[in-house]
Coordinates of C-alpha atoms in Angstrom, one line a residue:
X1 CA 21.0 8.8 30.4
X2 CA 18.8 9.9 33.3
X3 CA 16.2 7.3 34.5
X4 CA 12.9 7.7 32.7
X5 CA 11.1 7.9 36.1
X6 CA 12.8 11.4 36.7
X7 CA 11.2 12.6 33.4
X8 CA 7.8 11.9 34.9
X9 CA 8.1 14.3 37.8
X10 CA 5.0 16.4 38.2
X11 CA 7.0 19.6 37.9
X12 CA 9.8 20.6 35.5
X13 CA 12.3 23.3 36.4
X14 CA 14.5 24.8 33.7
X15 CA 17.6 26.9 34.1
X16 CA 19.4 28.4 31.1
X17 CA 23.2 28.3 31.3
X18 CA 24.6 31.8 31.9
X19 CA 21.2 33.4 32.7
X20 CA 19.7 34.4 36.0
X21 CA 16.1 33.6 36.6
X22 CA 13.8 31.4 38.7
X23 CA 11.5 29.1 36.7
X24 CA 7.9 29.8 37.7
X25 CA 6.7 28.2 34.4
X26 CA 7.9 30.7 31.9
X27 CA 11.4 29.3 31.5
X28 CA 9.9 25.8 31.0
X29 CA 7.5 27.0 28.2
X30 CA 10.4 28.9 26.7
X31 CA 12.6 25.8 26.6
X32 CA 10.0 23.6 25.0
X33 CA 9.2 26.3 22.5
X34 CA 12.9 27.0 21.7
X35 CA 13.7 23.3 21.1
X36 CA 10.7 22.9 18.9
X37 CA 11.6 25.9 16.8
X38 CA 15.2 24.7 16.5
X39 CA 14.1 21.3 15.3
X40 CA 11.9 22.9 12.6
X41 CA 14.5 25.4 11.5
X42 CA 17.2 22.7 11.2
X43 CA 14.8 20.6 9.0
X44 CA 14.2 23.5 6.7
X45 CA 17.8 24.5 6.4
X46 CA 19.0 21.0 5.8
X47 CA 16.8 20.7 2.8
X48 CA 18.9 23.4 1.0
X49 CA 22.3 23.2 2.8
X50 CA 22.5 19.4 3.1
X51 CA 23.3 20.1 6.8
X52 CA 22.7 17.0 8.9
X53 CA 19.4 17.3 11.0
X54 CA 17.3 14.9 12.9
X55 CA 14.2 15.7 11.0
X56 CA 13.3 16.2 7.4
X57 CA 10.4 18.0 5.7
X58 CA 7.7 15.8 4.1
X59 CA 5.8 16.8 0.9
X60 CA 3.0 18.3 3.1
X61 CA 5.6 20.4 5.0
X62 CA 5.2 18.4 8.2
X63 CA 8.2 16.8 9.9
X64 CA 9.4 13.2 9.7
X65 CA 12.6 11.5 11.0
X66 CA 15.5 12.0 8.6
X67 CA 17.3 8.8 7.3
X68 CA 20.5 8.1 9.2
X69 CA 21.9 5.9 6.4
X70 CA 21.4 2.7 4.5
X71 CA 20.5 -0.4 6.5
X72 CA 23.4 -2.7 5.5
X73 CA 23.7 -4.3 8.9
X74 CA 26.6 -2.2 10.1
X75 CA 26.1 0.8 12.4
X76 CA 28.9 3.3 12.8
X77 CA 29.5 5.3 16.0
X78 CA 28.1 8.4 14.3
X79 CA 24.9 6.6 13.4
X80 CA 24.6 5.3 16.9
X81 CA 24.7 8.9 18.2
X82 CA 21.9 9.8 15.7
X83 CA 19.8 6.9 16.9
X84 CA 20.3 8.0 20.5
X85 CA 19.3 11.5 19.6
X86 CA 16.1 10.2 17.9
X87 CA 15.4 8.3 21.1
X88 CA 15.8 11.5 23.1
X89 CA 13.6 13.4 20.6
X90 CA 10.8 10.8 21.2
X91 CA 11.1 11.4 24.9
X92 CA 11.0 15.1 24.4
X93 CA 7.8 14.9 22.3
X94 CA 6.1 12.7 24.9
X95 CA 7.2 15.1 27.7
X96 CA 5.7 18.0 25.8
X97 CA 2.3 16.2 25.8
X98 CA 2.7 15.0 29.4
X99 CA 3.5 18.5 30.7
X100 CA 0.9 20.2 28.4
X101 CA 3.4 22.3 26.5
X102 CA 2.4 22.3 22.8
X103 CA 5.3 22.7 20.3
X104 CA 5.5 25.2 17.5
X105 CA 5.9 22.4 14.9
X106 CA 3.7 19.9 13.1
X107 CA 4.7 16.3 12.8
X108 CA 3.5 14.0 10.1
X109 CA 0.2 12.2 10.6
X110 CA 2.1 9.1 9.5
X111 CA 4.3 9.4 12.6
X112 CA 1.3 9.9 14.9
X113 CA -0.2 6.8 13.4
X114 CA 3.0 4.8 14.2
X115 CA 2.8 6.2 17.8
X116 CA -0.6 4.5 18.1
X117 CA 0.1 1.4 16.1
X118 CA -2.5 2.5 13.5
X119 CA -1.7 1.0 10.1
X120 CA -0.6 3.3 7.3
X121 CA -1.5 2.6 3.7
X122 CA -3.3 3.8 0.6
X123 CA -5.4 6.5 2.2
X124 CA -2.3 8.2 3.5
X125 CA -0.5 8.1 0.1
X126 CA -3.6 9.5 -1.6
X127 CA -3.6 12.4 0.9
X128 CA 0.1 13.0 0.9
X129 CA 1.0 12.5 -2.8
X130 CA -2.0 12.3 -5.1
X131 CA 0.3 12.1 -8.2
X132 CA 2.0 8.9 -6.9
X133 CA -1.4 7.6 -5.8
X134 CA -3.0 8.1 -9.1
X135 CA -0.1 6.7 -11.1
X136 CA 1.1 3.8 -9.0
X137 CA -1.9 2.8 -6.8
X138 CA -5.2 3.8 -8.5
X139 CA -3.9 2.7 -11.9
X140 CA -3.2 -0.8 -10.6
X141 CA -6.5 -1.1 -8.8
X142 CA -8.7 0.1 -11.6
X143 CA -10.2 -2.5 -14.0
X144 CA -7.8 -3.2 -16.7
X145 CA -5.2 -1.0 -15.2
X146 CA -2.7 -3.7 -14.5
X147 CA -2.6 -4.7 -18.2
X148 CA -2.1 -1.1 -19.2
X149 CA 0.9 -0.8 -16.8
X150 CA 2.5 -4.1 -18.0
X151 CA 2.1 -2.9 -21.6
X152 CA 3.8 0.5 -20.7
X153 CA 6.6 -1.2 -18.9
X154 CA 7.1 -3.9 -21.5
X155 CA 7.3 -6.6 -18.7
X156 CA 5.1 -7.8 -15.9
X157 CA 4.9 -5.6 -12.7
X158 CA 6.5 -7.4 -9.7
X159 CA 6.5 -7.0 -5.9
X160 CA 9.3 -4.3 -5.7
X161 CA 9.1 -0.8 -4.3
X162 CA 9.1 2.4 -6.2
X163 CA 12.4 4.3 -6.2
X164 CA 12.4 7.3 -3.9
X165 CA 14.9 9.9 -2.5
X166 CA 15.3 7.9 0.7
X167 CA 15.7 4.6 -1.1
X168 CA 16.9 5.2 -4.7
X169 CA 17.2 1.5 -5.6
X170 CA 13.8 -0.4 -5.7
X171 CA 13.6 -3.1 -2.9
X172 CA 11.6 -6.3 -2.7
X173 CA 8.3 -5.7 -0.9
X174 CA 8.4 -9.3 0.3
X175 CA 10.7 -12.2 0.2
X176 CA 11.1 -13.3 -3.4
X177 CA 9.2 -10.2 -4.5
X178 CA 11.4 -9.5 -7.6
X179 CA 10.2 -12.8 -9.1
X180 CA 6.6 -12.5 -7.9
X181 CA 4.3 -11.1 -10.6
X182 CA 1.4 -8.8 -9.7
X183 CA -1.9 -10.3 -10.7
X184 CA -5.6 -9.2 -10.2
X185 CA -5.7 -11.7 -7.4
X186 CA -2.8 -10.3 -5.4
X187 CA -2.8 -6.7 -6.5
X188 CA -4.5 -5.4 -3.3
X189 CA -1.7 -6.9 -1.2
X190 CA 0.9 -5.4 -3.6
X191 CA -0.5 -1.8 -3.4
X192 CA -0.7 -2.0 0.4
X193 CA 3.0 -3.1 0.6
X194 CA 3.9 -0.5 -2.0
X195 CA 2.3 2.3 0.0
X196 CA 3.8 1.2 3.3
X197 CA 7.3 1.2 1.6
X198 CA 6.6 4.6 0.0
X199 CA 5.7 6.1 3.4
X200 CA 8.3 4.4 5.6
X201 CA 11.0 3.0 3.4
X202 CA 14.5 4.1 4.4
X203 CA 13.5 5.4 7.8
X204 CA 12.0 2.3 9.6
X205 CA 14.9 2.2 12.1
X206 CA 14.7 5.9 12.7
X207 CA 11.0 5.7 13.3
X208 CA 11.4 2.8 15.7
X209 CA 14.0 4.7 17.7
X210 CA 11.8 7.7 18.0
X211 CA 8.8 5.5 19.0
X212 CA 10.9 3.7 21.7
X213 CA 11.7 7.1 23.3
X214 CA 8.1 8.3 23.0
X215 CA 6.8 5.0 24.6
X216 CA 9.4 5.3 27.4
X217 CA 7.4 8.3 28.7
X218 CA 3.9 7.6 27.4
X219 CA 3.6 3.8 27.2
X220 CA 1.7 2.4 24.2
X221 CA -0.8 0.5 26.4
X222 CA -1.7 3.8 28.1
X223 CA -2.2 5.6 24.8
X224 CA -4.4 2.8 23.6
X225 CA -6.5 2.8 26.7
X226 CA -7.1 6.5 26.4
X227 CA -8.6 5.9 22.9
X228 CA -6.7 8.9 21.5
X229 CA -6.7 9.2 17.7
X230 CA -3.7 10.1 15.5
X231 CA -5.1 13.4 14.5
X232 CA -5.9 14.2 18.2
X233 CA -2.4 13.2 19.2
X234 CA -1.0 15.6 16.6
X235 CA -3.0 18.4 18.2
X236 CA -1.7 17.5 21.7
X237 CA 1.8 17.9 20.4
X238 CA 1.2 21.1 18.3
X239 CA -1.6 22.7 20.2
X240 CA -4.9 24.4 19.2
X241 CA -4.5 27.7 17.4
X242 CA -7.2 30.4 16.8
X243 CA -8.3 30.2 13.2
X244 CA -10.6 33.0 12.1
X245 CA -13.2 31.6 9.6
X246 CA -13.5 34.9 7.7
X247 CA -9.8 35.4 7.4
X248 CA -9.5 31.7 6.3
X249 CA -12.2 32.1 3.7
X250 CA -10.6 35.4 2.3
X251 CA -7.4 33.5 1.7
X252 CA -9.0 30.6 -0.1
X253 CA -9.4 29.5 -3.7
X254 CA -11.8 27.1 -5.1
X255 CA -15.2 26.5 -6.7
X256 CA -17.0 29.7 -5.4
X257 CA -19.9 29.3 -7.6
X258 CA -21.0 25.9 -6.1
X259 CA -23.5 25.7 -3.3
X260 CA -21.2 23.2 -1.4
X261 CA -18.6 25.8 -1.3
X262 CA -20.9 28.2 0.4
X263 CA -22.2 25.5 2.8
X264 CA -18.5 24.5 3.6
X265 CA -17.7 28.0 5.0
X266 CA -21.0 28.1 6.9
X267 CA -20.0 24.8 8.5
X268 CA -16.5 26.1 9.3
X269 CA -18.1 29.0 11.1
X270 CA -20.1 26.6 13.2
X271 CA -17.1 24.5 14.2
X272 CA -15.3 25.1 17.5
X273 CA -11.6 25.9 17.7
X274 CA -10.3 22.4 18.1
X275 CA -12.5 21.2 15.2
X276 CA -11.1 23.9 13.0
X277 CA -7.6 22.9 13.9
X278 CA -8.4 19.3 13.0
X279 CA -9.9 20.5 9.7
X280 CA -6.8 22.4 8.9
X281 CA -4.7 19.4 9.8
X282 CA -6.9 17.2 7.7
X283 CA -6.5 19.4 4.6
X284 CA -2.9 20.6 5.0
X285 CA -1.2 18.1 7.3
X286 CA -0.6 20.7 9.9
X287 CA -2.7 22.2 12.7
X288 CA -0.7 25.4 12.7
X289 CA -0.2 28.2 10.1
X290 CA 3.2 29.4 9.0
X291 CA 4.6 32.3 11.0
X292 CA 3.2 34.8 8.5
X293 CA -0.3 33.4 8.8
X294 CA -2.6 32.6 5.8
X295 CA -0.7 34.7 3.4
X296 CA 2.4 32.4 3.8
X297 CA 0.4 29.2 3.4
X298 CA 1.6 27.8 0.0
X299 CA -0.1 26.7 -2.1
X300 CA -3.2 28.6 -1.0
X301 CA -5.9 26.7 0.7
X302 CA -8.4 25.4 -1.9
X303 CA -12.0 24.0 -1.7
X304 CA -12.8 21.8 -4.8
X305 CA -16.2 20.3 -5.5
X306 CA -16.0 17.2 -7.6
X307 CA -18.5 15.2 -9.7
X308 CA -16.6 12.0 -9.0
X309 CA -18.0 9.5 -6.6
X310 CA -21.3 10.2 -4.9
X311 CA -22.6 12.0 -1.9
X312 CA -22.1 8.9 0.2
X313 CA -18.4 9.5 0.1
X314 CA -16.5 11.4 2.8
X315 CA -14.5 14.6 1.8
X316 CA -10.9 13.9 1.1
X317 CA -7.8 16.0 1.0
X318 CA -4.5 16.5 -0.9
X319 CA -2.2 17.8 1.9
X320 CA 0.7 18.5 -0.5
X321 CA -1.4 21.2 -2.3
X322 CA -3.6 22.2 0.7
X323 CA -6.8 21.1 -1.0
X324 CA -10.0 19.6 0.4
X325 CA -12.3 17.9 -2.0
X326 CA -16.1 17.9 -1.4
X327 CA -18.7 15.7 -3.2
X328 CA -22.0 17.1 -4.3
X329 CA -23.8 16.8 -0.9
X330 CA -27.5 17.5 -1.0
X331 CA -27.6 19.8 2.1
X332 CA -25.5 21.7 4.5
X333 CA -26.5 19.3 7.2
X334 CA -25.2 16.3 5.2
X335 CA -22.0 18.2 4.4
X336 CA -21.5 19.0 8.1
X337 CA -21.8 15.4 9.2
X338 CA -19.6 14.1 6.4
X339 CA -16.9 16.7 7.1
X340 CA -17.0 16.0 10.9
X341 CA -16.7 12.3 10.2
X342 CA -13.8 12.8 7.8
X343 CA -11.7 14.9 10.2
X344 CA -12.3 12.4 13.1
X345 CA -11.5 9.3 11.1
X346 CA -8.1 8.3 9.8
X347 CA -9.0 6.8 6.4
X348 CA -11.2 7.4 3.5
X349 CA -14.4 5.6 2.2
X350 CA -18.1 5.4 2.7
X351 CA -20.0 6.7 5.7

């Protein structure tokens, strides 16, 4: 309930109740770190104990807002408190960036995109859940795919969402969507709406509350003027870790017999610390390793070389299985530039 202007004071002083100590910087770092660890721990425990937590764990093990409840128009006093807590969480995340105190947690790239008003869509689903992407998105987009789906369903596909844990009952993707048949002419609109609903369905209010708190401290117009990218924003929140290329490679699976595999690790050796963290984030969804290091990263990091596509394609990733996919690039230099472009961009395609 304190004025936002007080949060923007140049110095923060923390005092833990019942403890002696003058904050010369260490207590502040401890506070940010402790709150971050508590948020992550609650999210992990709630997945198995059903304990109510502000955050949930996404398929790629990053954190997203947890659903407060169905949006039926009525908001209980308990839900109001949860929304207020999400507003406070947004301010806390912005303060961590403002005061340069990285948190020991990794938030979903989807959330970072929302913080910067960057659209989410097919590329994000492809990275987060390749099985859903292949079955519900790529299948619709491929030539003849729509007819195959209609034949399998026994009825025409319409503009309704896919059932999910957050939203068990399919919802209309647009007004009148239940009656609107998907055709070759409108299928691109359909998959874009389907992907947005898959990524954000059931937690739109929760995301908006967190964003409002975040923008209270770091206004959207300031973020846009700074030209910061979603992956860079994630690094500002979670920090830059030291990632040893040799240890990384020794804890990797993949197509070791391919020359692109060899070139990849030579390129990783050439990257700086921030670029390696961005690469880890690109491939796993997190710029940080688990507390036990590479040995606790599950599934193991994998480098796959594919015959699909062409060397004009950027590398892509499947964050839910910690896999990066390389095309058959013709040289180490080409792989380097494609990889660097991939980790700095927020979508997939030609470059």
